[in-house]
mmCIF file of C-alpha atoms in Angstrom:
data_model
loop_
_atom_site.group_PDB
_atom_site.id
_atom_site.type_symbol
_atom_site.label_atom_id
_atom_site.label_comp_id
_atom_site.label_asym_id
_atom_site.label_seq_id
_atom_site.Cartn_x
_atom_site.Cartn_y
_atom_site.Cartn_z
ATOM 1 C CA MET D 17 -9.986 -34.121 -4.458
ATOM 2 C CA VAL D 18 -11.854 -30.591 -4.157
ATOM 3 C CA ARG D 19 -9.764 -28.058 -2.693
ATOM 4 C CA ILE D 20 -11.459 -24.943 -1.258
ATOM 5 C CA PRO D 21 -9.977 -21.376 -2.502
ATOM 6 C CA GLU D 22 -7.359 -20.197 -0.447
ATOM 7 C CA GLU D 23 -7.156 -16.914 1.358
ATOM 8 C CA THR D 24 -4.951 -14.660 -0.085
ATOM 9 C CA GLY D 25 -4.664 -12.433 3.355
ATOM 10 C CA PRO D 26 -1.736 -13.146 5.931
ATOM 11 C CA ARG D 27 -1.393 -15.605 8.652
ATOM 12 C CA VAL D 28 -1.990 -14.164 12.140
ATOM 13 C CA ARG D 29 -1.961 -15.400 15.597
ATOM 14 C CA ALA D 30 -5.251 -16.604 17.209
ATOM 15 C CA ARG D 31 -5.339 -13.144 19.707
ATOM 16 C CA GLU D 32 -5.509 -10.812 16.955
ATOM 17 C CA LEU D 33 -8.883 -12.188 15.740
ATOM 18 C CA GLY D 34 -10.438 -11.511 18.927
ATOM 19 C CA LEU D 35 -11.190 -14.480 20.359
ATOM 20 C CA PRO D 36 -11.870 -14.394 24.145
ATOM 21 C CA LEU D 37 -8.711 -16.401 25.152
ATOM 22 C CA GLY D 38 -8.838 -16.288 29.079
ATOM 23 C CA ARG D 39 -8.623 -13.598 32.191
ATOM 24 C CA PHE D 40 -4.941 -13.575 32.069
ATOM 25 C CA LYS D 41 -2.224 -11.294 30.086
ATOM 26 C CA PRO D 42 0.140 -12.772 28.134
ATOM 27 C CA GLY D 43 4.060 -11.982 28.308
ATOM 28 C CA LYS D 44 5.756 -9.726 25.937
ATOM 29 C CA TYR D 45 6.225 -12.133 23.268
ATOM 30 C CA ASN D 46 3.288 -14.202 24.401
ATOM 31 C CA ALA D 47 5.890 -17.376 23.614
ATOM 32 C CA ILE D 48 6.929 -19.926 26.043
ATOM 33 C CA THR D 49 10.553 -17.789 25.839
ATOM 34 C CA ASP D 50 8.602 -15.118 28.460
ATOM 35 C CA VAL D 51 9.772 -17.697 30.688
ATOM 36 C CA GLU D 52 13.643 -16.636 31.405
ATOM 37 C CA GLY D 53 16.040 -18.593 29.919
ATOM 38 C CA VAL D 54 14.167 -20.243 27.636
ATOM 39 C CA LEU D 55 15.394 -20.561 24.007
ATOM 40 C CA VAL D 56 13.463 -22.228 21.415
ATOM 41 C CA GLY D 57 15.110 -23.238 18.022
ATOM 42 C CA HIS D 58 13.857 -25.319 14.417
ATOM 43 C CA THR D 59 15.006 -26.833 11.724
ATOM 44 C CA THR D 60 12.469 -27.436 9.127
ATOM 45 C CA LEU D 61 12.999 -30.274 6.423
ATOM 46 C CA ILE D 62 10.693 -29.577 3.093
ATOM 47 C CA GLU D 63 11.353 -31.465 -0.024
ATOM 48 C CA GLY D 64 9.998 -33.217 -3.308
ATOM 49 C CA SER D 65 6.070 -33.268 -4.365
ATOM 50 C CA GLY D 66 4.609 -36.267 -5.576
ATOM 51 C CA PRO D 67 3.560 -40.128 -5.261
ATOM 52 C CA LEU D 68 5.453 -41.442 -2.028
ATOM 53 C CA ARG D 69 8.865 -43.081 -2.250
ATOM 54 C CA PRO D 70 9.682 -44.459 0.811
ATOM 55 C CA GLY D 71 12.924 -43.217 1.324
ATOM 56 C CA PHE D 72 13.405 -40.646 -1.474
ATOM 57 C CA GLY D 73 10.186 -37.901 -0.531
ATOM 58 C CA PRO D 74 8.506 -36.035 -0.223
ATOM 59 C CA VAL D 75 9.510 -34.526 2.977
ATOM 60 C CA ARG D 76 7.822 -32.264 5.025
ATOM 61 C CA THR D 77 9.278 -32.796 8.783
ATOM 62 C CA GLY D 78 11.950 -31.325 11.015
ATOM 63 C CA VAL D 79 13.197 -30.814 14.613
ATOM 64 C CA THR D 80 12.087 -28.306 17.277
ATOM 65 C CA ALA D 81 14.635 -27.793 20.461
ATOM 66 C CA ILE D 82 14.005 -26.414 23.671
ATOM 67 C CA LEU D 83 16.413 -25.329 25.801
ATOM 68 C CA PRO D 84 15.959 -24.520 29.660
ATOM 69 C CA ASN D 85 18.279 -22.078 31.762
ATOM 70 C CA LEU D 86 19.633 -20.493 28.420
ATOM 71 C CA GLY D 87 21.718 -24.153 27.319
ATOM 72 C CA ASN D 88 23.422 -24.930 30.405
ATOM 73 C CA ILE D 89 20.615 -27.671 31.804
ATOM 74 C CA PHE D 90 22.871 -30.566 31.899
ATOM 75 C CA MET D 91 25.477 -28.785 34.545
ATOM 76 C CA GLU D 92 22.931 -26.591 36.545
ATOM 77 C CA ARG D 93 19.388 -28.871 36.598
ATOM 78 C CA MET D 94 16.080 -27.821 36.976
ATOM 79 C CA SER D 95 12.621 -29.243 38.448
ATOM 80 C CA GLY D 96 10.998 -31.153 36.493
ATOM 81 C CA GLY D 97 7.796 -33.242 35.404
ATOM 82 C CA GLY D 98 5.396 -34.480 33.260
ATOM 83 C CA PHE D 99 1.661 -36.424 32.791
ATOM 84 C CA VAL D 100 0.233 -39.001 30.452
ATOM 85 C CA LEU D 101 -3.226 -38.218 28.990
ATOM 86 C CA ASN D 102 -3.186 -40.517 26.409
ATOM 87 C CA GLY D 103 -0.374 -42.740 25.934
ATOM 88 C CA ALA D 104 -0.447 -43.578 22.347
ATOM 89 C CA GLY D 105 2.923 -41.832 21.688
ATOM 90 C CA GLU D 106 6.287 -41.272 22.819
ATOM 91 C CA VAL D 107 7.996 -39.311 24.960
ATOM 92 C CA SER D 108 11.941 -40.671 25.366
ATOM 93 C CA GLY D 109 13.677 -40.092 28.664
ATOM 94 C CA MET D 110 10.426 -39.219 30.589
ATOM 95 C CA THR D 111 10.607 -42.163 33.000
ATOM 96 C CA GLN D 112 13.970 -40.951 34.598
ATOM 97 C CA LEU D 113 12.478 -37.489 34.470
ATOM 98 C CA MET D 114 9.438 -38.890 36.424
ATOM 99 C CA GLU D 115 11.944 -40.324 39.029
ATOM 100 C CA TRP D 116 14.148 -38.051 39.869
ATOM 101 C CA GLY D 117 11.802 -34.506 39.120
ATOM 102 C CA LEU D 118 15.042 -32.964 37.181
ATOM 103 C CA ILE D 119 15.204 -31.574 33.572
ATOM 104 C CA GLU D 120 19.220 -31.956 32.645
ATOM 105 C CA THR D 121 18.786 -32.067 28.739
ATOM 106 C CA PRO D 122 17.384 -30.105 25.803
ATOM 107 C CA ILE D 123 13.613 -31.178 25.165
ATOM 108 C CA LEU D 124 13.162 -31.923 21.364
ATOM 109 C CA LEU D 125 9.970 -32.270 19.355
ATOM 110 C CA THR D 126 10.044 -34.278 15.927
ATOM 111 C CA ASN D 127 8.226 -37.314 13.773
ATOM 112 C CA THR D 128 7.583 -40.361 15.070
ATOM 113 C CA MET D 129 9.860 -42.456 13.227
ATOM 114 C CA ALA D 130 13.144 -40.429 13.999
ATOM 115 C CA VAL D 131 12.835 -40.173 18.043
ATOM 116 C CA GLY D 132 15.756 -42.421 17.922
ATOM 117 C CA ALA D 133 18.227 -39.988 14.899
ATOM 118 C CA VAL D 134 17.122 -37.213 16.961
ATOM 119 C CA SER D 135 17.810 -38.923 21.171
ATOM 120 C CA ASP D 136 21.428 -39.434 19.229
ATOM 121 C CA GLY D 137 22.268 -36.132 17.726
ATOM 122 C CA VAL D 138 21.385 -34.568 21.347
ATOM 123 C CA ALA D 139 23.514 -37.093 22.935
ATOM 124 C CA ASN D 140 26.222 -36.563 20.178
ATOM 125 C CA TYR D 141 25.684 -33.019 20.995
ATOM 126 C CA LEU D 142 26.393 -33.049 24.798
ATOM 127 C CA VAL D 143 29.320 -35.534 24.866
ATOM 128 C CA GLN D 144 30.967 -33.389 22.570
ATOM 129 C CA ARG D 145 30.592 -30.040 25.539
ATOM 130 C CA TYR D 146 30.613 -32.377 28.233
ATOM 131 C CA PRO D 147 33.265 -35.233 27.525
ATOM 132 C CA GLY D 148 33.092 -36.406 30.826
ATOM 133 C CA ILE D 149 29.269 -37.875 30.553
ATOM 134 C CA GLY D 150 29.559 -41.360 31.051
ATOM 135 C CA ASP D 151 32.757 -41.371 32.996
ATOM 136 C CA GLU D 152 32.894 -38.701 35.745
ATOM 137 C CA HIS D 153 29.034 -37.860 34.770
ATOM 138 C CA ASP D 154 26.064 -39.699 34.876
ATOM 139 C CA VAL D 155 24.646 -41.031 31.541
ATOM 140 C CA ILE D 156 21.785 -39.034 29.908
ATOM 141 C CA ILE D 157 18.456 -40.057 28.616
ATOM 142 C CA PRO D 158 17.777 -36.998 26.300
ATOM 143 C CA VAL D 159 13.876 -36.049 26.153
ATOM 144 C CA VAL D 160 12.414 -36.531 22.992
ATOM 145 C CA GLY D 161 8.515 -36.500 21.847
ATOM 146 C CA GLU D 162 6.843 -37.087 18.662
ATOM 147 C CA CYS D 163 3.718 -37.047 16.564
ATOM 148 C CA ASP D 164 2.871 -38.947 13.285
ATOM 149 C CA ASP D 165 3.289 -36.548 10.818
ATOM 150 C CA SER D 166 2.629 -39.247 8.163
ATOM 151 C CA TRP D 167 -0.168 -38.002 6.284
ATOM 152 C CA LEU D 168 2.039 -35.728 4.607
ATOM 153 C CA ASN D 169 5.730 -36.384 5.162
ATOM 154 C CA ASP D 170 7.489 -39.793 4.176
ATOM 155 C CA ILE D 171 8.130 -40.854 7.981
ATOM 156 C CA SER D 172 9.758 -44.505 7.217
ATOM 157 C CA GLY D 173 12.444 -42.622 5.299
ATOM 158 C CA ARG D 174 13.619 -41.063 8.148
ATOM 159 C CA HIS D 175 14.637 -37.909 6.604
ATOM 160 C CA VAL D 176 15.823 -36.069 10.112
ATOM 161 C CA ARG D 177 19.582 -36.783 10.650
ATOM 162 C CA GLN D 178 21.960 -35.843 13.880
ATOM 163 C CA GLU D 179 23.313 -32.717 11.326
ATOM 164 C CA HIS D 180 19.428 -31.231 11.968
ATOM 165 C CA VAL D 181 19.848 -31.828 15.270
ATOM 166 C CA VAL D 182 22.401 -29.606 16.579
ATOM 167 C CA ALA D 183 21.287 -27.366 14.006
ATOM 168 C CA ALA D 184 17.698 -26.789 15.816
ATOM 169 C CA ILE D 185 20.008 -26.511 19.332
ATOM 170 C CA ASN D 186 22.445 -23.857 17.828
ATOM 171 C CA ALA D 187 19.528 -21.820 15.949
ATOM 172 C CA ALA D 188 17.980 -21.392 20.038
ATOM 173 C CA LYS D 189 16.861 -18.185 20.956
ATOM 174 C CA SER D 190 14.769 -16.052 22.999
ATOM 175 C CA GLY D 191 11.884 -13.874 21.613
ATOM 176 C CA PRO D 192 9.893 -14.351 18.798
ATOM 177 C CA VAL D 193 8.843 -18.146 18.565
ATOM 178 C CA GLN D 194 8.284 -18.829 14.699
ATOM 179 C CA GLU D 195 5.182 -21.176 14.823
ATOM 180 C CA GLY D 196 2.994 -23.188 12.142
ATOM 181 C CA ASN D 197 5.040 -25.307 9.739
ATOM 182 C CA VAL D 198 8.403 -25.204 11.029
ATOM 183 C CA GLY D 199 10.359 -27.299 13.169
ATOM 184 C CA GLY D 200 8.914 -30.682 14.349
ATOM 185 C CA GLY D 201 5.176 -29.213 13.062
ATOM 186 C CA THR D 202 6.200 -28.907 10.129
ATOM 187 C CA GLY D 203 4.193 -32.121 8.752
ATOM 188 C CA MET D 204 1.873 -31.944 11.659
ATOM 189 C CA VAL D 205 -2.453 -31.607 11.042
ATOM 190 C CA THR D 206 -4.789 -30.366 13.667
ATOM 191 C CA CYS D 207 -8.603 -30.801 13.705
ATOM 192 C CA ASP D 208 -7.931 -31.637 9.922
ATOM 193 C CA PHE D 209 -6.260 -28.548 9.220
ATOM 194 C CA LYS D 210 -2.952 -27.646 8.788
ATOM 195 C CA GLY D 211 -1.272 -27.689 12.434
ATOM 196 C CA GLY D 212 2.524 -27.408 13.861
ATOM 197 C CA ILE D 213 4.194 -25.839 16.458
ATOM 198 C CA GLY D 214 2.415 -23.355 18.397
ATOM 199 C CA THR D 215 3.231 -21.201 21.492
ATOM 200 C CA SER D 216 1.598 -18.464 23.814
ATOM 201 C CA SER D 217 2.442 -17.323 27.706
ATOM 202 C CA ARG D 218 0.536 -15.689 30.578
ATOM 203 C CA LYS D 219 2.112 -13.071 33.270
ATOM 204 C CA LEU D 220 0.216 -13.211 36.641
ATOM 205 C CA PRO D 221 -0.650 -10.281 38.561
ATOM 206 C CA GLU D 222 1.842 -9.085 40.919
ATOM 207 C CA VAL D 223 -0.795 -10.087 44.169
ATOM 208 C CA LEU D 224 -1.283 -13.795 42.102
ATOM 209 C CA GLY D 225 2.934 -14.388 42.677
ATOM 210 C CA GLY D 226 3.620 -12.149 39.235
ATOM 211 C CA TYR D 227 5.068 -15.625 37.695
ATOM 212 C CA THR D 228 5.443 -16.356 34.219
ATOM 213 C CA LEU D 229 4.273 -19.490 32.706
ATOM 214 C CA GLY D 230 4.739 -20.402 28.590
ATOM 215 C CA VAL D 231 3.464 -23.528 27.067
ATOM 216 C CA LEU D 232 4.539 -24.600 23.301
ATOM 217 C CA VAL D 233 2.642 -27.643 21.615
ATOM 218 C CA MET D 234 3.351 -29.739 18.537
ATOM 219 C CA SER D 235 -0.035 -29.998 17.887
ATOM 220 C CA ASN D 236 -1.505 -33.053 15.367
ATOM 221 C CA PHE D 237 -4.494 -34.155 17.291
ATOM 222 C CA GLY D 238 -8.254 -34.232 16.217
ATOM 223 C CA LYS D 239 -11.477 -34.071 13.854
ATOM 224 C CA MET D 240 -13.035 -31.104 11.894
ATOM 225 C CA HIS D 241 -16.518 -31.670 13.912
ATOM 226 C CA ASN D 242 -14.911 -31.129 17.043
ATOM 227 C CA LEU D 243 -12.633 -27.956 16.858
ATOM 228 C CA ARG D 244 -13.677 -25.236 19.154
ATOM 229 C CA VAL D 245 -11.763 -22.026 18.448
ATOM 230 C CA GLY D 246 -12.422 -19.581 21.334
ATOM 231 C CA GLY D 247 -15.286 -21.647 23.373
ATOM 232 C CA LEU D 248 -17.286 -21.283 19.835
ATOM 233 C CA PRO D 249 -17.845 -24.343 17.412
ATOM 234 C CA VAL D 250 -16.397 -23.309 14.533
ATOM 235 C CA GLY D 251 -15.369 -26.793 13.226
ATOM 236 C CA GLU D 252 -19.197 -27.640 13.004
ATOM 237 C CA VAL D 253 -19.951 -24.834 10.545
ATOM 238 C CA LEU D 254 -16.596 -25.773 8.829
ATOM 239 C CA VAL D 255 -17.154 -29.646 8.003
ATOM 240 C CA GLU D 256 -20.601 -28.481 4.962
ATOM 241 C CA LYS D 257 -17.577 -26.313 3.297
ATOM 242 C CA PHE D 258 -14.477 -28.991 3.726
ATOM 243 C CA LYS D 259 -17.139 -31.861 3.250
ATOM 244 C CA ASN D 260 -15.567 -32.769 -0.285
ATOM 245 C CA THR D 261 -12.427 -32.204 1.320
ATOM 246 C CA PRO D 262 -10.175 -35.744 1.962
ATOM 247 C CA HIS D 263 -9.098 -35.700 5.155
ATOM 248 C CA ARG D 264 -6.498 -37.866 7.272
ATOM 249 C CA GLY D 265 -8.708 -41.117 8.221
ATOM 250 C CA LYS D 266 -6.855 -43.957 9.529
ATOM 251 C CA SER D 267 -5.134 -41.496 12.405
ATOM 252 C CA TYR D 268 -6.260 -39.080 15.145
ATOM 253 C CA GLY D 269 -3.214 -38.246 15.830
ATOM 254 C CA SER D 270 -1.605 -36.774 18.651
ATOM 255 C CA ILE D 271 0.083 -33.616 20.587
ATOM 256 C CA ILE D 272 3.069 -33.225 22.574
ATOM 257 C CA ALA D 273 3.292 -30.104 25.094
ATOM 258 C CA VAL D 274 6.180 -28.454 27.005
ATOM 259 C CA VAL D 275 5.076 -25.910 29.944
ATOM 260 C CA ALA D 276 7.822 -24.242 31.677
ATOM 261 C CA THR D 277 7.511 -21.353 34.398
ATOM 262 C CA ASP D 278 9.084 -19.495 36.844
ATOM 263 C CA ALA D 279 7.179 -20.392 39.374
ATOM 264 C CA PRO D 280 9.131 -22.075 42.302
ATOM 265 C CA LEU D 281 7.499 -25.682 41.896
ATOM 266 C CA LEU D 282 8.874 -28.982 43.187
ATOM 267 C CA SER D 283 8.392 -31.910 41.055
ATOM 268 C CA HIS D 284 4.943 -33.297 41.869
ATOM 269 C CA GLN D 285 3.489 -29.744 41.887
ATOM 270 C CA ILE D 286 4.815 -29.468 37.739
ATOM 271 C CA ASN D 287 3.365 -32.484 37.703
ATOM 272 C CA ARG D 288 -0.463 -30.861 38.479
ATOM 273 C CA LEU D 289 0.398 -28.380 36.474
ATOM 274 C CA CYS D 290 0.718 -30.728 33.566
ATOM 275 C CA LYS D 291 -2.336 -32.180 34.065
ATOM 276 C CA ARG D 292 -4.040 -29.054 33.697
ATOM 277 C CA VAL D 293 -2.710 -28.878 29.892
ATOM 278 C CA GLY D 294 -5.033 -31.801 29.302
ATOM 279 C CA LEU D 295 -7.886 -29.072 29.918
ATOM 280 C CA GLY D 296 -6.467 -26.591 27.558
ATOM 281 C CA ILE D 297 -6.317 -29.152 24.791
ATOM 282 C CA GLY D 298 -10.338 -30.380 25.892
ATOM 283 C CA ARG D 299 -10.698 -26.562 24.691
ATOM 284 C CA VAL D 300 -9.703 -26.766 21.355
ATOM 285 C CA GLY D 301 -11.530 -29.957 20.803
ATOM 286 C CA SER D 302 -9.845 -33.063 21.731
ATOM 287 C CA TYR D 303 -11.217 -36.059 23.228
ATOM 288 C CA ALA D 304 -8.370 -37.753 23.957
ATOM 289 C CA ALA D 305 -8.795 -40.406 21.655
ATOM 290 C CA HIS D 306 -8.248 -44.395 21.860
ATOM 291 C CA GLY D 307 -5.056 -43.761 19.262
ATOM 292 C CA SER D 308 -3.894 -40.461 20.570
ATOM 293 C CA GLY D 309 -0.934 -39.246 22.467
ATOM 294 C CA GLU D 310 -1.388 -36.886 24.716
ATOM 295 C CA ILE D 311 2.005 -35.900 26.447
ATOM 296 C CA VAL D 312 2.639 -33.449 28.203
ATOM 297 C CA VAL D 313 6.444 -32.162 30.116
ATOM 298 C CA GLY D 314 7.518 -29.320 32.404
ATOM 299 C CA PHE D 315 10.234 -27.134 33.882
ATOM 300 C CA SER D 316 10.808 -24.758 36.322
ATOM 301 C CA THR D 317 13.277 -22.355 35.891
ATOM 302 C CA ALA D 318 13.163 -20.828 39.887
ATOM 303 C CA ASN D 319 15.808 -23.447 41.210
ATOM 304 C CA ILE D 320 18.929 -24.658 40.295
ATOM 305 C CA ILE D 321 19.958 -28.536 41.343
ATOM 306 C CA PRO D 322 23.671 -28.562 40.872
ATOM 307 C CA ARG D 323 25.078 -31.116 38.995
ATOM 308 C CA ARG D 324 28.245 -31.306 40.747
ATOM 309 C CA THR D 325 28.533 -29.448 44.825
ATOM 310 C CA GLN D 326 30.703 -30.390 48.260
ATOM 311 C CA LYS D 327 27.474 -29.783 50.027
ATOM 312 C CA MET D 328 25.282 -32.264 51.699
ATOM 313 C CA VAL D 329 22.111 -30.101 50.640
ATOM 314 C CA TYR D 330 20.735 -27.570 48.886
ATOM 315 C CA LYS D 331 18.234 -25.373 49.285
ATOM 316 C CA MET D 332 15.532 -24.364 47.417
ATOM 317 C CA LYS D 333 12.208 -22.155 47.179
ATOM 318 C CA ILE D 334 8.862 -23.606 46.762
ATOM 319 C CA LEU D 335 5.661 -22.253 46.035
ATOM 320 C CA LEU D 336 2.478 -23.682 48.690
ATOM 321 C CA ASP D 337 0.148 -25.428 47.202
ATOM 322 C CA GLN D 338 -2.386 -23.261 47.978
ATOM 323 C CA ARG D 339 -1.075 -20.753 45.620
ATOM 324 C CA LEU D 340 -1.027 -23.151 42.247
ATOM 325 C CA ASP D 341 -4.684 -22.092 41.100
ATOM 326 C CA PRO D 342 -3.842 -19.276 39.387
ATOM 327 C CA LEU D 343 -1.028 -21.156 37.432
ATOM 328 C CA TYR D 344 -3.468 -23.953 36.718
ATOM 329 C CA GLU D 345 -5.736 -21.933 35.251
ATOM 330 C CA ALA D 346 -3.396 -19.542 33.329
ATOM 331 C CA VAL D 347 -1.677 -23.179 31.870
ATOM 332 C CA MET D 348 -5.058 -23.691 30.091
ATOM 333 C CA GLU D 349 -5.557 -20.825 29.128
ATOM 334 C CA ALA D 350 -2.003 -20.923 27.509
ATOM 335 C CA THR D 351 -2.844 -24.169 26.582
ATOM 336 C CA GLU D 352 -5.674 -23.188 24.119
ATOM 337 C CA GLU D 353 -3.941 -20.044 22.749
ATOM 338 C CA ALA D 354 -0.898 -22.084 22.107
ATOM 339 C CA ILE D 355 -2.541 -25.181 19.796
ATOM 340 C CA LEU D 356 -4.935 -21.835 18.136
ATOM 341 C CA ASN D 357 -1.911 -20.301 17.034
ATOM 342 C CA ALA D 358 -0.123 -22.803 15.606
ATOM 343 C CA MET D 359 -3.512 -23.570 13.554
ATOM 344 C CA CYS D 360 -4.134 -19.763 13.022
ATOM 345 C CA MET D 361 -0.035 -19.334 11.866
ATOM 346 C CA ALA D 362 0.051 -22.566 9.755
ATOM 347 C CA GLU D 363 -0.179 -22.437 5.873
ATOM 348 C CA PRO D 364 -1.566 -24.654 3.833
ATOM 349 C CA MET D 365 -0.160 -27.766 3.059
ATOM 350 C CA THR D 366 0.652 -30.256 0.245
ATOM 351 C CA GLY D 367 2.505 -33.242 1.336
ATOM 352 C CA VAL D 368 2.967 -37.212 0.206
ATOM 353 C CA ASN D 369 0.504 -38.734 -2.946
ATOM 354 C CA ASP D 370 -0.661 -35.206 -3.106
ATOM 355 C CA ASN D 371 -2.550 -35.613 0.626
ATOM 356 C CA TYR D 372 -3.434 -31.736 0.996
ATOM 357 C CA SER D 373 -4.048 -29.960 4.316
ATOM 358 C CA PRO D 374 -5.964 -26.508 4.118
ATOM 359 C CA ALA D 375 -5.454 -23.942 6.695
ATOM 360 C CA LEU D 376 -7.881 -23.362 9.079
ATOM 361 C CA PRO D 377 -9.996 -20.379 7.072
ATOM 362 C CA LEU D 378 -9.253 -16.965 9.268
ATOM 363 C CA ASP D 379 -11.908 -14.954 7.120
ATOM 364 C CA GLU D 380 -14.145 -17.724 8.174
ATOM 365 C CA VAL D 381 -13.425 -17.652 12.055
ATOM 366 C CA ARG D 382 -13.766 -13.745 12.104
ATOM 367 C CA ARG D 383 -17.142 -13.778 10.560
ATOM 368 C CA PHE D 384 -17.434 -16.292 13.491
ATOM 369 C CA VAL D 385 -16.376 -14.129 16.047
ATOM 370 C CA ASP D 386 -18.246 -11.033 14.255
ATOM 371 C CA ALA D 387 -21.372 -12.883 15.055
ATOM 372 C CA CYS D 388 -21.374 -13.709 18.493
ATOM 373 C CA ARG D 389 -18.897 -10.032 19.589
ATOM 374 C CA PRO D 390 -22.488 -8.675 21.099
ATOM 375 C CA ILE D 391 -22.142 -11.450 23.128
ATOM 376 C CA PHE D 392 -19.033 -10.797 24.553
ATOM 377 C CA ALA D 393 -19.993 -6.890 24.464
ATOM 378 C CA SER D 394 -23.007 -7.558 26.938
ATOM 379 C CA VAL D 395 -19.758 -9.438 29.716
ATOM 380 C CA LYS D 396 -18.265 -6.875 31.793
ATOM 381 C CA LYS D 397 -14.773 -6.652 31.613
ATOM 382 C CA ARG D 398 -13.934 -7.408 34.965
ATOM 383 C CA PRO D 399 -11.734 -10.408 35.001
ATOM 384 C CA HIS D 400 -10.930 -10.314 38.886
ATOM 385 C CA GLN D 401 -14.970 -10.144 39.349
ATOM 386 C CA THR D 402 -15.866 -13.291 41.817
ATOM 387 C CA SER D 403 -19.063 -14.655 42.777
ATOM 388 C CA VAL D 404 -19.592 -13.041 46.722
ATOM 389 C CA PRO D 405 -21.877 -15.314 48.741
ATOM 390 C CA ALA D 406 -25.081 -14.179 50.056
ATOM 391 C CA SER D 407 -23.613 -12.996 53.593
ATOM 392 C CA LYS D 408 -21.328 -9.703 53.737
ATOM 393 C CA GLU D 409 -17.975 -11.269 54.674
ATOM 394 C CA ARG D 410 -16.026 -12.580 52.239
ATOM 395 C CA PRO D 411 -14.241 -16.014 52.730
ATOM 396 C CA SER D 412 -10.364 -15.089 53.288
ATOM 397 C CA ASP D 413 -9.431 -17.284 50.895
ATOM 398 C CA GLU D 414 -11.405 -15.736 48.004
ATOM 399 C CA ASP D 415 -9.191 -14.897 45.151
ATOM 400 C CA ARG D 416 -9.595 -11.053 45.233
ATOM 401 C CA GLU D 417 -7.030 -9.846 42.522
ATOM 402 C CA GLY D 418 -7.203 -6.380 41.722
ATOM 403 C CA GLU D 419 -9.146 -5.394 44.898
ATOM 404 C CA VAL D 420 -6.125 -6.699 47.733
ATOM 405 C CA THR D 421 -2.346 -4.941 47.419
ATOM 406 C CA LEU D 422 0.457 -7.714 47.635
ATOM 407 C CA GLY D 423 0.978 -6.726 51.050
ATOM 408 C CA SER D 424 -1.906 -8.426 52.387
ATOM 409 C CA ALA D 425 -1.887 -11.173 50.230
ATOM 410 C CA LEU D 426 -0.264 -13.488 52.796
ATOM 411 C CA PRO D 427 0.372 -16.938 52.815
ATOM 412 C CA THR D 428 -1.614 -17.425 55.797
ATOM 413 C CA GLN D 429 -4.447 -16.053 54.361
ATOM 414 C CA VAL D 430 -5.400 -18.698 52.456
ATOM 415 C CA ARG D 431 -6.589 -22.691 53.614
ATOM 416 C CA GLY D 432 -4.789 -25.303 54.347
ATOM 417 C CA ALA D 433 -4.844 -28.593 52.671
ATOM 418 C CA GLU D 434 -7.587 -29.895 54.170
ATOM 419 C CA GLY D 435 -9.750 -27.006 53.413
ATOM 420 C CA ILE D 436 -9.437 -25.499 57.020
ATOM 421 C CA PRO D 437 -8.793 -21.769 57.719
ATOM 422 C CA PHE D 438 -5.343 -20.910 59.340
ATOM 423 C CA PRO D 439 -5.861 -18.437 62.291
ATOM 424 C CA THR D 440 -4.708 -14.619 61.227
ATOM 425 C CA ARG D 441 -3.804 -12.289 63.934
#
């Protein structure tokens, strides 16, 4: 096996490479935890080396936990939804999620063969915390997503235990999120380079609602020649350099994405938002292969749906459908950057049978970006600029971010679902 000499410099996030990553600014941490109340924790399992001995290792896997609502999601549920681009994968609990439009358990990410153990771990955690489950309360179906890490991990050994699940939940916190070879992403591969956990966020300007949106991915998909980094065909350039390095051949892999936002959305709107995650995945080079699973789970923190209430109804704030477009754009940008963050932060890893997954060579990416920088520099840095029709009058529904005040961006100034302008005073 031929290995490319590894870079000795520190791993950095994609934004530090100077890549063009969209027009909206990230939040404080550029992570899903920028959405208030969202917590993330990991348990990482790395043990052993050499030949595969099922049940004994080597072990390269783990668990990642996403907790909405500061972990109190069972009693104070939130609107949820999802989308399946290609279904050669699994998110347990998604059938009920799509039917009810509710998130009521933490969201866990792990390897394919550990879904049962992780689901048991979440169930035990919640039953201990809420003893009335199955009696005074409904039963629960934990939301657990998976990807296949068998290129590097003894996946059939099922090394993830319930205590690892509880540890990830208890470790969940706000602030910066560890990325790369951590948690459920420990043994994952993306476009023949080391992948794993990545996250990113976007903060909309006040004129577009001021909402925050975050994406976290467990990235494990793709082939090197398809890789696009900031829209640049980096994979096509790197294929020649890594042609003698063995790659994962039997599996195209998968990706699970979790979207959180504080925009007040109903379930059908979250479903629509999750669909646009697929566009962000495609930006990095996925074509959603036959054996791949691109599955997205989303939730909104804006409304609480109480488990217990004496009332007949509850009230919700709901964003107009016509105001969703900036969120669509933001989720596409954040998804692309989250995947690139997973690759940029991941270290090279050797796993079962000495299978080797190299890290994305950041120096090569920098050289490619520097070569294209004159092109970037020629583009005017005015993200709010849009093409203007030949007529002197602008259409009333045009996105004029930065040119109008919040007070003038009234709902009546946008078109209805049928595309007919509403009259305004």
